[in-house]
Coordinates of C-alpha atoms and ligand atoms in Angstrom, one line a residue:
X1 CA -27.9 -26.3 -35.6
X2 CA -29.2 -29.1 -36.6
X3 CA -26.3 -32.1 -37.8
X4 CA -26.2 -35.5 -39.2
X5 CA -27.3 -37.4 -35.9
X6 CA -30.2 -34.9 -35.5
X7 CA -31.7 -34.6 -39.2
X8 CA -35.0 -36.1 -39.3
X9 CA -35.0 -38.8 -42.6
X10 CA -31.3 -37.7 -43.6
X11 CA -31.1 -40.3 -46.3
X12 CA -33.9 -38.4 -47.7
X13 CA -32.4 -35.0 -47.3
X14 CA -29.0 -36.7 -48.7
X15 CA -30.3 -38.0 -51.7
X16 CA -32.0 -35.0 -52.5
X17 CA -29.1 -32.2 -52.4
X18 CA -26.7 -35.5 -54.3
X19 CA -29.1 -35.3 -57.0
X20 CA -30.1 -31.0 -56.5
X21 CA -25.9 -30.4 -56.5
X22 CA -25.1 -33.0 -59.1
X23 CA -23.4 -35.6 -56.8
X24 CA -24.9 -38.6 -57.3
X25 CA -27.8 -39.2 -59.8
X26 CA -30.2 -42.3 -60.0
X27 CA -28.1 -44.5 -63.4
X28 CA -30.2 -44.2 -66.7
X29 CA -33.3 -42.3 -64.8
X30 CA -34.8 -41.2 -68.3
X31 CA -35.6 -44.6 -69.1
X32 CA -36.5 -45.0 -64.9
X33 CA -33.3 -45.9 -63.3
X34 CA -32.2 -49.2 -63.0
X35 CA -32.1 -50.9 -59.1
X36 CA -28.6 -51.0 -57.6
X37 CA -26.4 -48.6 -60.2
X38 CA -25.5 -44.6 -60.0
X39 CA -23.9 -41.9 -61.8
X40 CA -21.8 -39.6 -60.2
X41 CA -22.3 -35.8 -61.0
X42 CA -19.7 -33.3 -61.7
X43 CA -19.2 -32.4 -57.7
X44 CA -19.5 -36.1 -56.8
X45 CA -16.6 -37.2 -58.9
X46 CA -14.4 -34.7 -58.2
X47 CA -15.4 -36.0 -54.0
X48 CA -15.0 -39.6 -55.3
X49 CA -11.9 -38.9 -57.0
X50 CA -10.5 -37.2 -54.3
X51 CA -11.5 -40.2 -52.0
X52 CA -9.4 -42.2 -54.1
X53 CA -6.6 -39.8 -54.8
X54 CA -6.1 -39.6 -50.8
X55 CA -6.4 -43.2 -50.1
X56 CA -3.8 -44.2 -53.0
X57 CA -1.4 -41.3 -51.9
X58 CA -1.1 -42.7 -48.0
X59 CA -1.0 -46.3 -49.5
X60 CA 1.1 -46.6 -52.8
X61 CA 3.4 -42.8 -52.6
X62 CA 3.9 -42.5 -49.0
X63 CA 4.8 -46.0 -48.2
X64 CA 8.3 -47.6 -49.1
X65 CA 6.5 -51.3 -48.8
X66 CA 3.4 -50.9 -51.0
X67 CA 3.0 -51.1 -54.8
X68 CA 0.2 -50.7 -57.0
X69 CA -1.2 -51.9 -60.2
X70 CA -4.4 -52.2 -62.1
X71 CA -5.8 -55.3 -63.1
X72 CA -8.5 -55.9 -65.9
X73 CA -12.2 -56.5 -65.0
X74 CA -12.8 -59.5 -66.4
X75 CA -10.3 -62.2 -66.1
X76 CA -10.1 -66.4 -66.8
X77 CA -12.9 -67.6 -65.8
X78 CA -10.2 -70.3 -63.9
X79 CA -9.6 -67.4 -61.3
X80 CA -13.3 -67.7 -59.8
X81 CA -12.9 -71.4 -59.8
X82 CA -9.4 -71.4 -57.6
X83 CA -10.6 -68.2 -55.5
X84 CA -14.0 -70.3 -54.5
X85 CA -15.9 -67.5 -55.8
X86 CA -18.0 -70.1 -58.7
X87 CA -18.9 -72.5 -55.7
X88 CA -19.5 -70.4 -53.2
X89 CA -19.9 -66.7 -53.9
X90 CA -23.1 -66.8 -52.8
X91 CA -26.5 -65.2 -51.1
X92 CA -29.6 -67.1 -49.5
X93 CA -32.5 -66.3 -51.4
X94 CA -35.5 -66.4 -51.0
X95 CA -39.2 -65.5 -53.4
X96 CA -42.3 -64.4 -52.6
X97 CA -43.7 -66.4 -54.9
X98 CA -47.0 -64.3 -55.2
X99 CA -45.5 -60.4 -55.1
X100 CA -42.5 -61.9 -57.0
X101 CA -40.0 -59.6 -54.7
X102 CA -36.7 -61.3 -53.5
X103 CA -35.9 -61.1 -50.4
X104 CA -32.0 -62.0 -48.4
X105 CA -32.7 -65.0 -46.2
X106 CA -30.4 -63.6 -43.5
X107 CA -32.3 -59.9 -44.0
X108 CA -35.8 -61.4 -43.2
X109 CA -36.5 -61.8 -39.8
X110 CA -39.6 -63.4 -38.2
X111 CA -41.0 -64.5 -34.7
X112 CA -43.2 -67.3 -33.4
X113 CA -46.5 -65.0 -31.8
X114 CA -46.5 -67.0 -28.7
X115 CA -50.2 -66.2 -26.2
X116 CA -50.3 -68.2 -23.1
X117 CA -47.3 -70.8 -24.3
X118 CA -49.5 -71.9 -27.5
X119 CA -48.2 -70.2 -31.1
X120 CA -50.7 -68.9 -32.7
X121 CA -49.1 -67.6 -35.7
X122 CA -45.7 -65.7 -37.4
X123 CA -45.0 -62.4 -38.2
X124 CA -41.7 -61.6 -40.2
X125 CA -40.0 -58.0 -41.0
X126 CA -36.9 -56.7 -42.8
X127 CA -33.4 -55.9 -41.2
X128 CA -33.6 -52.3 -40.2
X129 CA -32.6 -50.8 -36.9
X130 CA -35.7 -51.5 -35.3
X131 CA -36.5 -55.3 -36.3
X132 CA -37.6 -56.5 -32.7
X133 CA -39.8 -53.5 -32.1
X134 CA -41.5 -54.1 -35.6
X135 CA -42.4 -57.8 -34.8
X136 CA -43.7 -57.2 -31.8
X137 CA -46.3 -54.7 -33.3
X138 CA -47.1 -56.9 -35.4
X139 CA -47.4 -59.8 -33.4
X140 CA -49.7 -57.1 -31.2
X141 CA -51.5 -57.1 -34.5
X142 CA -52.0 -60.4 -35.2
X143 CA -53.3 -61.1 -31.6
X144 CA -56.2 -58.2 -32.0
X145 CA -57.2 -59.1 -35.6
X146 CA -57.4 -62.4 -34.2
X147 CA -59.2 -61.3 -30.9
X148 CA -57.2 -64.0 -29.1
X149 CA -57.0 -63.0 -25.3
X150 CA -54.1 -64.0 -22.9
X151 CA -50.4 -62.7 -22.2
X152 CA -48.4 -62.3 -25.4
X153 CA -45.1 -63.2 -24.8
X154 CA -42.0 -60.9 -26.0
X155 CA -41.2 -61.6 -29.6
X156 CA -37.3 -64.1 -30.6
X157 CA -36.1 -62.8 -33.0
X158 CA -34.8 -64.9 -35.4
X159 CA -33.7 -65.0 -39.1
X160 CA -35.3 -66.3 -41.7
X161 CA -32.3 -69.1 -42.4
X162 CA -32.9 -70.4 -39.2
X163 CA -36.8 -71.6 -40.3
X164 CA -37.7 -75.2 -40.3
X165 CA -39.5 -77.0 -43.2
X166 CA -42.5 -76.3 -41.1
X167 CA -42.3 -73.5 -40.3
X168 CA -41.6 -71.7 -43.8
X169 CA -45.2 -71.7 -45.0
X170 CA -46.6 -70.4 -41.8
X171 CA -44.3 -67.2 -41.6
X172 CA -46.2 -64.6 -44.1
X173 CA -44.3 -62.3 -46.2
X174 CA -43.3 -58.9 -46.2
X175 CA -44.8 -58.0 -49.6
X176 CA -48.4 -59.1 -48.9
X177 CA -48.7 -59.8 -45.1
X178 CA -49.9 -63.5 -45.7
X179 CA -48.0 -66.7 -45.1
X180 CA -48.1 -69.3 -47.5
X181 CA -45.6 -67.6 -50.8
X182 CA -42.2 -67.7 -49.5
X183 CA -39.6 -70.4 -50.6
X184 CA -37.1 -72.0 -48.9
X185 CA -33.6 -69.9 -49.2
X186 CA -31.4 -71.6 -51.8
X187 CA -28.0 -70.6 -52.4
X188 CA -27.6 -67.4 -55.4
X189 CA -24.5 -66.9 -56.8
X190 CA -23.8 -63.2 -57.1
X191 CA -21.2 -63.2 -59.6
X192 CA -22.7 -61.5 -63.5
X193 CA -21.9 -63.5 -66.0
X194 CA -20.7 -62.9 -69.4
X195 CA -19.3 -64.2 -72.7
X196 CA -16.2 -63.4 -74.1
X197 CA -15.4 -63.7 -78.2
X198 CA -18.4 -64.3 -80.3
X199 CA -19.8 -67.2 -79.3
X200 CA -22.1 -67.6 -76.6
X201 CA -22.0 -71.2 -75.0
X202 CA -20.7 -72.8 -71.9
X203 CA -16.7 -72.6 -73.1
X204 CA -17.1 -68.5 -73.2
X205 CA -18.4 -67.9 -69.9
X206 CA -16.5 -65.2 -67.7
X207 CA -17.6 -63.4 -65.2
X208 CA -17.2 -59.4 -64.5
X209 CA -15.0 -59.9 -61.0
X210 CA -17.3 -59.6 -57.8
X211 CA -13.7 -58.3 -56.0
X212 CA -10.6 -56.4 -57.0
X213 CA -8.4 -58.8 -54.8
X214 CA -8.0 -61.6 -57.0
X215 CA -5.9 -59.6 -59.6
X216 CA -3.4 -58.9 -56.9
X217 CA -3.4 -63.0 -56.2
X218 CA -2.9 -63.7 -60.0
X219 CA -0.4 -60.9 -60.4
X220 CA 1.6 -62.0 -57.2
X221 CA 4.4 -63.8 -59.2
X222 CA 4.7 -61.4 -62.1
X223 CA 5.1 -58.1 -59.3
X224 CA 8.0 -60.1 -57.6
X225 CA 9.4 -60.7 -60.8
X226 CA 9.8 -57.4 -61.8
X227 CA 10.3 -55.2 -58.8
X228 CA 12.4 -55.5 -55.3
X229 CA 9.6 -56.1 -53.0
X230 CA 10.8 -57.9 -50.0
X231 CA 8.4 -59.2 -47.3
X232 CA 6.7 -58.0 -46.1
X233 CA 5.0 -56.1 -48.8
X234 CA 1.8 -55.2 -50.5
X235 CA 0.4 -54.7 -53.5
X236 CA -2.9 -52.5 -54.3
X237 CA -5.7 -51.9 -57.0
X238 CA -8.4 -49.5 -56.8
X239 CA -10.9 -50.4 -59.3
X240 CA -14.6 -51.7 -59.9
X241 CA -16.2 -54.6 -59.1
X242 CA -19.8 -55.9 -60.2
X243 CA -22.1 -57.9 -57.9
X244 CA -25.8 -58.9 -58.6
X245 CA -26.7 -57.9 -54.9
X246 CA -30.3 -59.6 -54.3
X247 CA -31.3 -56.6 -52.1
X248 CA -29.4 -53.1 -53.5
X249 CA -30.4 -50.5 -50.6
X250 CA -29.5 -47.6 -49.2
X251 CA -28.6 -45.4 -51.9
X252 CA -25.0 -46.1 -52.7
X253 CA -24.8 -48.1 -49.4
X254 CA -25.2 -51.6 -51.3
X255 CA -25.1 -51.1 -55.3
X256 CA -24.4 -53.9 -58.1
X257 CA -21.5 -52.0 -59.5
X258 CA -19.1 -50.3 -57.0
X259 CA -15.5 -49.0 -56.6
X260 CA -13.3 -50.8 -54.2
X261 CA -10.1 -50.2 -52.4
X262 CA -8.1 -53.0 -51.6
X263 CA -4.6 -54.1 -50.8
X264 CA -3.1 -57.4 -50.0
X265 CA -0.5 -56.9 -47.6
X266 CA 2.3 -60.2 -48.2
X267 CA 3.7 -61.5 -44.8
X268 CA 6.3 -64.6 -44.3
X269 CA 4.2 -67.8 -42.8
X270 CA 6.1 -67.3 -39.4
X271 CA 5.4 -63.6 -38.8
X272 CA 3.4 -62.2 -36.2
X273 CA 0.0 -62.3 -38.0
X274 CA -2.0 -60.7 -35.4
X275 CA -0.2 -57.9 -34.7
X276 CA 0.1 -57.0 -38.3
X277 CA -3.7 -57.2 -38.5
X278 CA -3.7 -55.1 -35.6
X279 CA -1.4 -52.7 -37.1
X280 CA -3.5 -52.3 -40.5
X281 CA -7.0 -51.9 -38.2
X282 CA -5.3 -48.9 -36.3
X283 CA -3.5 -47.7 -39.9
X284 CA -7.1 -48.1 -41.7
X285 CA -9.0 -46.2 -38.9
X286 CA -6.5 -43.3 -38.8
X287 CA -6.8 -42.6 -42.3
X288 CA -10.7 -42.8 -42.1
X289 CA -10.2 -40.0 -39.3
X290 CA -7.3 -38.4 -41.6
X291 CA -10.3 -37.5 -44.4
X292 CA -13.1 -36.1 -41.9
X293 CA -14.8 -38.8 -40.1
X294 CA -15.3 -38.5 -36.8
X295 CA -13.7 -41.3 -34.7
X296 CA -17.3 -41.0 -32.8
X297 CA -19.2 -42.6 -36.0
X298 CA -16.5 -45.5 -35.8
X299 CA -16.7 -49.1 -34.4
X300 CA -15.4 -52.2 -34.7
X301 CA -16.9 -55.8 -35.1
X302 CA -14.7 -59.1 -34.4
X303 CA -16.7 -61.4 -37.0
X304 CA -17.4 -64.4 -34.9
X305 CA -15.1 -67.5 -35.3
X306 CA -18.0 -69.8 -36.5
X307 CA -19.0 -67.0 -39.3
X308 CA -15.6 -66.6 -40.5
X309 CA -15.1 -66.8 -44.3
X310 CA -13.8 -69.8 -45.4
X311 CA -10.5 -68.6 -46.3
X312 CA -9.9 -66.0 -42.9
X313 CA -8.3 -66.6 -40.3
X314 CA -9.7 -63.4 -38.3
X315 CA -11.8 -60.5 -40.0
X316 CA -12.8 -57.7 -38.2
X317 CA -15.4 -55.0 -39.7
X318 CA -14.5 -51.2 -38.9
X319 CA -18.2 -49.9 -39.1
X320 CA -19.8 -46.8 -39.6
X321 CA -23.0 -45.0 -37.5
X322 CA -24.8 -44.2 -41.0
X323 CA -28.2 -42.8 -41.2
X324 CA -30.0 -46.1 -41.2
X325 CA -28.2 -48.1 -38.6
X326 CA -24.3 -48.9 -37.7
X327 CA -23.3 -50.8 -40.7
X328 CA -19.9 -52.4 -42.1
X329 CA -17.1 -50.3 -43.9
X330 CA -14.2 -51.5 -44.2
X331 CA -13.4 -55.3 -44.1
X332 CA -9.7 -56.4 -42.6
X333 CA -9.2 -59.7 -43.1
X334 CA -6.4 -62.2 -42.4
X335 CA -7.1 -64.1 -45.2
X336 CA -3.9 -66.7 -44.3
X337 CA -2.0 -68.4 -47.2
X338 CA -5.3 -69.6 -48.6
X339 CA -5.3 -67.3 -52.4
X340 CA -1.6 -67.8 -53.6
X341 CA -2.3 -72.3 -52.7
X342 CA -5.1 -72.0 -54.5
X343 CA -4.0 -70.0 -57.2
X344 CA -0.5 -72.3 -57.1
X345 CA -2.8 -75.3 -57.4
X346 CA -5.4 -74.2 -60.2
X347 CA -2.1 -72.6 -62.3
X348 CA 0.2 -75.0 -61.5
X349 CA 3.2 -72.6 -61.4
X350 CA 4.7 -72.3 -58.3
X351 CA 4.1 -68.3 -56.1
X352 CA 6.5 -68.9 -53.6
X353 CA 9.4 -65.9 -52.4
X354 CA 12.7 -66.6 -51.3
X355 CA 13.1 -66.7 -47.5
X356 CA 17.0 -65.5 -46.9
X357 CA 17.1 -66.3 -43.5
X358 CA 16.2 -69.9 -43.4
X359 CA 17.2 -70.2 -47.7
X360 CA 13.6 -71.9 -48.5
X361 CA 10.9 -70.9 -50.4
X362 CA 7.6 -69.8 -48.7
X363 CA 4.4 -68.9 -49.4
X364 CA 3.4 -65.5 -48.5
X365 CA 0.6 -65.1 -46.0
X366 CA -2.2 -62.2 -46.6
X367 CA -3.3 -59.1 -44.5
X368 CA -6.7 -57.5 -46.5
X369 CA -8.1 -54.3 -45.8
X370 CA -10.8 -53.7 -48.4
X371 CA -13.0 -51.1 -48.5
X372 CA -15.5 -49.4 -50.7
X373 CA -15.0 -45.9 -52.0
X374 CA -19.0 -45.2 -52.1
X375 CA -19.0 -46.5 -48.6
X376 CA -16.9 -44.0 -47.7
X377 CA -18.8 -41.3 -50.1
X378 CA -21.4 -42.0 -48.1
X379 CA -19.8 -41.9 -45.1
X380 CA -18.6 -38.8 -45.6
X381 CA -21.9 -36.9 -46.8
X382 CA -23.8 -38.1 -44.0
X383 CA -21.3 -36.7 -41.3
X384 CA -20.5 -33.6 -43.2
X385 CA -24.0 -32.8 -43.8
X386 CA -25.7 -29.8 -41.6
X387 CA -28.7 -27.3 -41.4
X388 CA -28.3 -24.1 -39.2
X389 CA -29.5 -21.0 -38.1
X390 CA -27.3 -18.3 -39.3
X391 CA -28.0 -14.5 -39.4
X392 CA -27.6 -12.7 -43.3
X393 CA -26.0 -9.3 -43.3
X394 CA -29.4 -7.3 -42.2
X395 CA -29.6 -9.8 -39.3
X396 CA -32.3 -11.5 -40.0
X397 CA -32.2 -15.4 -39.1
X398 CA -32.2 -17.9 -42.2
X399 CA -31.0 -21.5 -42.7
X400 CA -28.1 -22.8 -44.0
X401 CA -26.9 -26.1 -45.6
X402 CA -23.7 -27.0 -45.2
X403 CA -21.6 -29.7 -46.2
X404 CA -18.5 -29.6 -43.7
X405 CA -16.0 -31.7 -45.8
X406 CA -12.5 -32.1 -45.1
X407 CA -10.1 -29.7 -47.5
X408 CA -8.4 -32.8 -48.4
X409 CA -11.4 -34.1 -49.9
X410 CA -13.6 -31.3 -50.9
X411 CA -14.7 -31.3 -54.6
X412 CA -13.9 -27.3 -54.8
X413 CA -10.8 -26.1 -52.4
X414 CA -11.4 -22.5 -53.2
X415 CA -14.1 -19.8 -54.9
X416 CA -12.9 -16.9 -56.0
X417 CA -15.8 -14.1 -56.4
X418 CA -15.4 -10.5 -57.2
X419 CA -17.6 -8.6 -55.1
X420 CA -18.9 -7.0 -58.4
X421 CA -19.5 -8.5 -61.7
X422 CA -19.2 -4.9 -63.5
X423 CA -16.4 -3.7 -62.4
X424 CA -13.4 -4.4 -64.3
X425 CA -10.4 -4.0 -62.0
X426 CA -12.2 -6.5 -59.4
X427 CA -13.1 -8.7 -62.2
X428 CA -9.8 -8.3 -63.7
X429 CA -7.9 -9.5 -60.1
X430 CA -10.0 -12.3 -59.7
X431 CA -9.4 -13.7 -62.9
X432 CA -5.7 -13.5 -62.3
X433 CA -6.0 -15.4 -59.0
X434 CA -8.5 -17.9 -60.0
X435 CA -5.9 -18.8 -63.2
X436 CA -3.1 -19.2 -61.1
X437 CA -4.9 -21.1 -58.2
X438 CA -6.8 -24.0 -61.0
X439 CA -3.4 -25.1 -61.9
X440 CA -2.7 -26.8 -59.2
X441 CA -6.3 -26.8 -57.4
X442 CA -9.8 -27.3 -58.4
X443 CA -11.4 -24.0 -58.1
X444 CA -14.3 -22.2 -58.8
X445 CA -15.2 -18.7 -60.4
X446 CA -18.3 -17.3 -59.4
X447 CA -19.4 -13.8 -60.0
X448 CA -23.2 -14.2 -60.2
X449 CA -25.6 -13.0 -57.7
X450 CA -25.5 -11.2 -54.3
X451 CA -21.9 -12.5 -51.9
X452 CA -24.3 -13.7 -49.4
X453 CA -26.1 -16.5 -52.0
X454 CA -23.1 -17.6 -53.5
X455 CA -21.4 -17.9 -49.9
X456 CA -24.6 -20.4 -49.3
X457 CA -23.7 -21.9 -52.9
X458 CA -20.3 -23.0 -51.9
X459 CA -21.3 -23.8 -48.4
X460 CA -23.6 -26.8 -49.7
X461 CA -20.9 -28.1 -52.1
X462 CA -19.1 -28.2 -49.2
X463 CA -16.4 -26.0 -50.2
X464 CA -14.0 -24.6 -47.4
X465 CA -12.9 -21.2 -48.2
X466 CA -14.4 -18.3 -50.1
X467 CA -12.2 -15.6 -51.4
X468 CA -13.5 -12.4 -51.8
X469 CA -11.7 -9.9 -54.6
X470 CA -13.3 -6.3 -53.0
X471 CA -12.6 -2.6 -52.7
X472 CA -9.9 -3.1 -50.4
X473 CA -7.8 -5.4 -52.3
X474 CA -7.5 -2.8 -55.2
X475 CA -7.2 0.7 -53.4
X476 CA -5.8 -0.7 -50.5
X477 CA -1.9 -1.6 -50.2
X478 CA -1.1 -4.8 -49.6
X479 CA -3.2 -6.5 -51.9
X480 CA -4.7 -8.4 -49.9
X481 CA -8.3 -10.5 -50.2
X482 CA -11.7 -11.3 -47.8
X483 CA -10.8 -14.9 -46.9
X484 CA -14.4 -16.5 -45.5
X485 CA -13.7 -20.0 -43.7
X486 CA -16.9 -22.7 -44.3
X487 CA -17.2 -24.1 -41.2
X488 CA -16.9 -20.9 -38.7
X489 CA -18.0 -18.1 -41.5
X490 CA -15.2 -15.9 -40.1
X491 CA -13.5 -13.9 -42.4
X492 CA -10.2 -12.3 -42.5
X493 CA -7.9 -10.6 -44.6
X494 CA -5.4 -13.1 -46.8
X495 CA -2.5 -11.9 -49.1
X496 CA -1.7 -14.4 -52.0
X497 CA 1.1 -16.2 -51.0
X498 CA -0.9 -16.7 -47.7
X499 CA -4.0 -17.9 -49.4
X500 CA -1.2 -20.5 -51.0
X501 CA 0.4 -21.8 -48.1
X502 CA -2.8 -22.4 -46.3
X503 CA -3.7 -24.9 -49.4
X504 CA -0.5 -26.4 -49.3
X505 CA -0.7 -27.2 -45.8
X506 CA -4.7 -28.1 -45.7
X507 CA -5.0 -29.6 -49.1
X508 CA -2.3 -32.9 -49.3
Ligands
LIG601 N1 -11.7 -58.9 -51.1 C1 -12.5 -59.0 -50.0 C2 -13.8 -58.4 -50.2 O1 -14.2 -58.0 -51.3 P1 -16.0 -57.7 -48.9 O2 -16.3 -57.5 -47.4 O3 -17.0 -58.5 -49.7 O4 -14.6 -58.2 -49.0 C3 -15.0 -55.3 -49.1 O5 -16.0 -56.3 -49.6 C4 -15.7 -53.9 -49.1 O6 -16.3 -53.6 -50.3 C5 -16.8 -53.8 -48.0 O7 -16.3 -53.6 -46.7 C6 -17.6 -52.6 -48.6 O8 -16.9 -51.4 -48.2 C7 -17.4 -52.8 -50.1 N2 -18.6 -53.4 -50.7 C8 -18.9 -54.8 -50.7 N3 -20.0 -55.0 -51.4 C9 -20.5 -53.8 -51.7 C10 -21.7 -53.3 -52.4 N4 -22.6 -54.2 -52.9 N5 -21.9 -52.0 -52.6 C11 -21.0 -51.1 -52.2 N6 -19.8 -51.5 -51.5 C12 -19.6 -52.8 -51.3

């Protein structure tokens, strides 16, 4: 068996069965796709909707301290001014000006080839998880074409924001292999831009948001207005956001429109900060393991104190072992007191709570874990993914794919396939089951082809059980079905109510 870890060029194999399956296609891709935007198929949203459904279940329903709501997309264009976002929200950037391909200035790497002490030239190369062993082949190279002899010293590494004046027209670019066409980085703004109302100038700019977190800032005073929420408490929206990424990659990895997940979690100024952050890490990794990742695939990164968003106080990364290198997930920030001051400031009306125990008014400090549902999509597919060896019913030895996906998430719980299409009692039965199970599941009816091929069907849609309507179940007291389990193939004999209780307690 071959898994996730083991699969040569997975992405490829990934983005193939999402767009072979229909779970993620490339968006508009009659008219060629456009760079950094998707559509989801019909399996992918009912994965992405689960995703969702799970996350806002554990959060909002299962918790006595958490509300939600749902704020629009585009808001006053004062919000991005308060939040920092119109100053600040932004990427280095850098042109090739010869290719015309952008490049991130801290995604570009390059290296000083050094021969005997004396720099002879540059060499530069993308992020990717091998950006040291690709400069020094190519400072390798660079020393042959040149036919330079000496000891070549090992390759710095070192980003492309960290080159000096000087330097910048000696490193060559990526595109074309030759110095001389790269800017300096200057600072991008990420934010898409837009006009509301019918004219288009200066007083009708908005912007579409680049984060679902500011509608829980601006709403702050009008959810304590109208609910009992106490502190500590938090409020959270699941919803799109829309960034002009200079550099969309890795499939749904880094797109310009994505879903996130976030929740601002309201503490009083003199709580124990840290250990709350601590407490939503542990909460946030759980519930990452809760859906079907395995805790293996999980790390965390302390964001250094020096790179530190403006506004946090401590933000550390849970990251994910994806196909193309360990990469961030989920963000927990403790983003301090520094949204509801600025939004206080920018508003002028006061978002303070009532502090019983000392009877003053304080401003609420923040706890963010945000996360992006096709992050986790991703996640998922990558670590559920697997080809094996399995034997068919004459024994001979054929591959499967197989998509090993959590119940609780699966896009189909159960298929329900009468051994025979022609015969009407087992046709008959499975109808009745399948009607009863889709109201309260998403099921599948499948009668078409041998039991074998639509076994592999559901097995690469990742679905976990297989219910078989055969001989047995109509001459046979009891009435009982085949039950054929995903992940083990075993199969075993399953009444109704059984078949029932095993959702109820796998599916939730
Ligand atoms: N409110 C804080 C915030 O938005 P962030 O780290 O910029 O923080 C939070 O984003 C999460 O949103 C990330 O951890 C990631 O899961 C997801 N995300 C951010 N940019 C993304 C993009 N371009 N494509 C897909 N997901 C993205």
């Amino acid at each position: 068996m071959s898994n996730a870890a083991e699969t040569p060029n997975l992405m490829e194999a990934l983005v193939s069965l999402a767009k072979r399956r229909g779970f993620i296609y490339p968006s508009s891709e009659i008219y060629g796709g456009l760079n950094g935007f998707f559509d989801y198929g019909p399996l992918g949203v009912e994965l992405k909707r689960n995703i969702r459904d799970c996350w806002w279940r554990d959060m909002v329903h299962r918790r006595d301290d958490i509300v939600g709501i749902e704020t629009s997309i585009i808001m006053h264009p004062k919000v991005w001014e308060a939040s920092g976002h119109v100053a600040g929200f932004t990427d280095p950037l850098v042109d090739c000006k010869v290719s015309k391909q952008r490049y991130r200035a801290d995604q570009l790497f390059f290296a000083a080839v050094v021969i005997d002490g004396k720099t002879v030239g540059y060499v530069s190369a993308l992020e990717s998880e091998n950006t040291a062993g690709e400069l020094q082949a190519a400072a390798e190279q660079l020393k042959r074409k040149k036919a330079i002899q000496g000891a070549l010293e090992p390759v710095k590494v070192r980003e492309f924001t960290e080159a000096t004046a000087d330097e910048i027209p000696l490193i060559p670019s990526p595109a074309t292999g030759e110095p001389g066409s790269l800017t300096p980085p200057r600072a991008f703004n990420m934010m898409f831009e837009t006009n509301v109302g019918a004219l288009k100038d200066a007083s009708s700019v908005s912007y579409l948001r680049p984060e679902t977190a500011q509608g829980m800032f601006v709403d702050f005073k009008n959810v304590v207005d109208t609910t009992r929420v106490k502190l500590p408490f938090g409020i959270a929206q699941i919803g799109k956001s829309f960034r002009n990424e200079i550099t969309p990659r890795n499939f749904i990895f880094r797109s310009r429109e994505f879903e996130q997940m976030e929740m601002e979690y309201f503490i009083h100024p003199d709580a124990d900060w840290l250990a709350c952050h601590e407490e939503w890490l542990k909460w946030c990794q759980d519930w990452l393991i809760s859906i079907g990742l395995p805790a293996s695939h999980l790390s965390l990164h302390e964001h250094p104190k020096e790179k530190l968003a403006f506004y946090s106080r401590r933000t550390v990364d849970i990251m994910f072992k994806y196909p193309f290198g360990v990469q961030e997930l989920w963000g927990i920030a403790a983003r301090s007191d520094y949204d509801l001051q600025q939004h206080q400031k920018f508003s002028g009306v006061p978002h303070v709570m009532f502090d019983e125990a000392t009877k003053a008014k304080v401003v609420p400090h923040v706890i963010e874990p945000a996360v992006g549902t096709d992050r986790i999509f991703l996640a998922v597919l990558a670590s559920a993914y697997a080809v094996e060896d399995v034997k068919d019913e004459k024994g001979n030895v054929e591959q499967r794919t197989v998509l090993r996906l959590s119940p609780r998430i699966a896009p189909t719980k159960v298929a329900v396939l009468p051994l025979l299409k022609n015969k009407e009692q087992l046709t008959n039965r499975a109808k009745a089951l399948y009607t009863k199970l889709k109201k309260r599941y998403a099921v599948q009816y499948d009668d078409g082809g041998a039991i074998g091929k639509r076994y592999r069907r559901q097995d690469e849609a990742g679905t976990p059980w297989c219910v078989t309507i055969d001989f047995d179940t109509i001459e046979k007291p009891g009435d009982t079905f085949t039950l054929r389990e995903r992940d083990s193939m075993a199969q075993r004999r399953i009444t109704e109510s059984e078949l029932f209780a095993l959702l109820e307690e796998q599916v939730y």
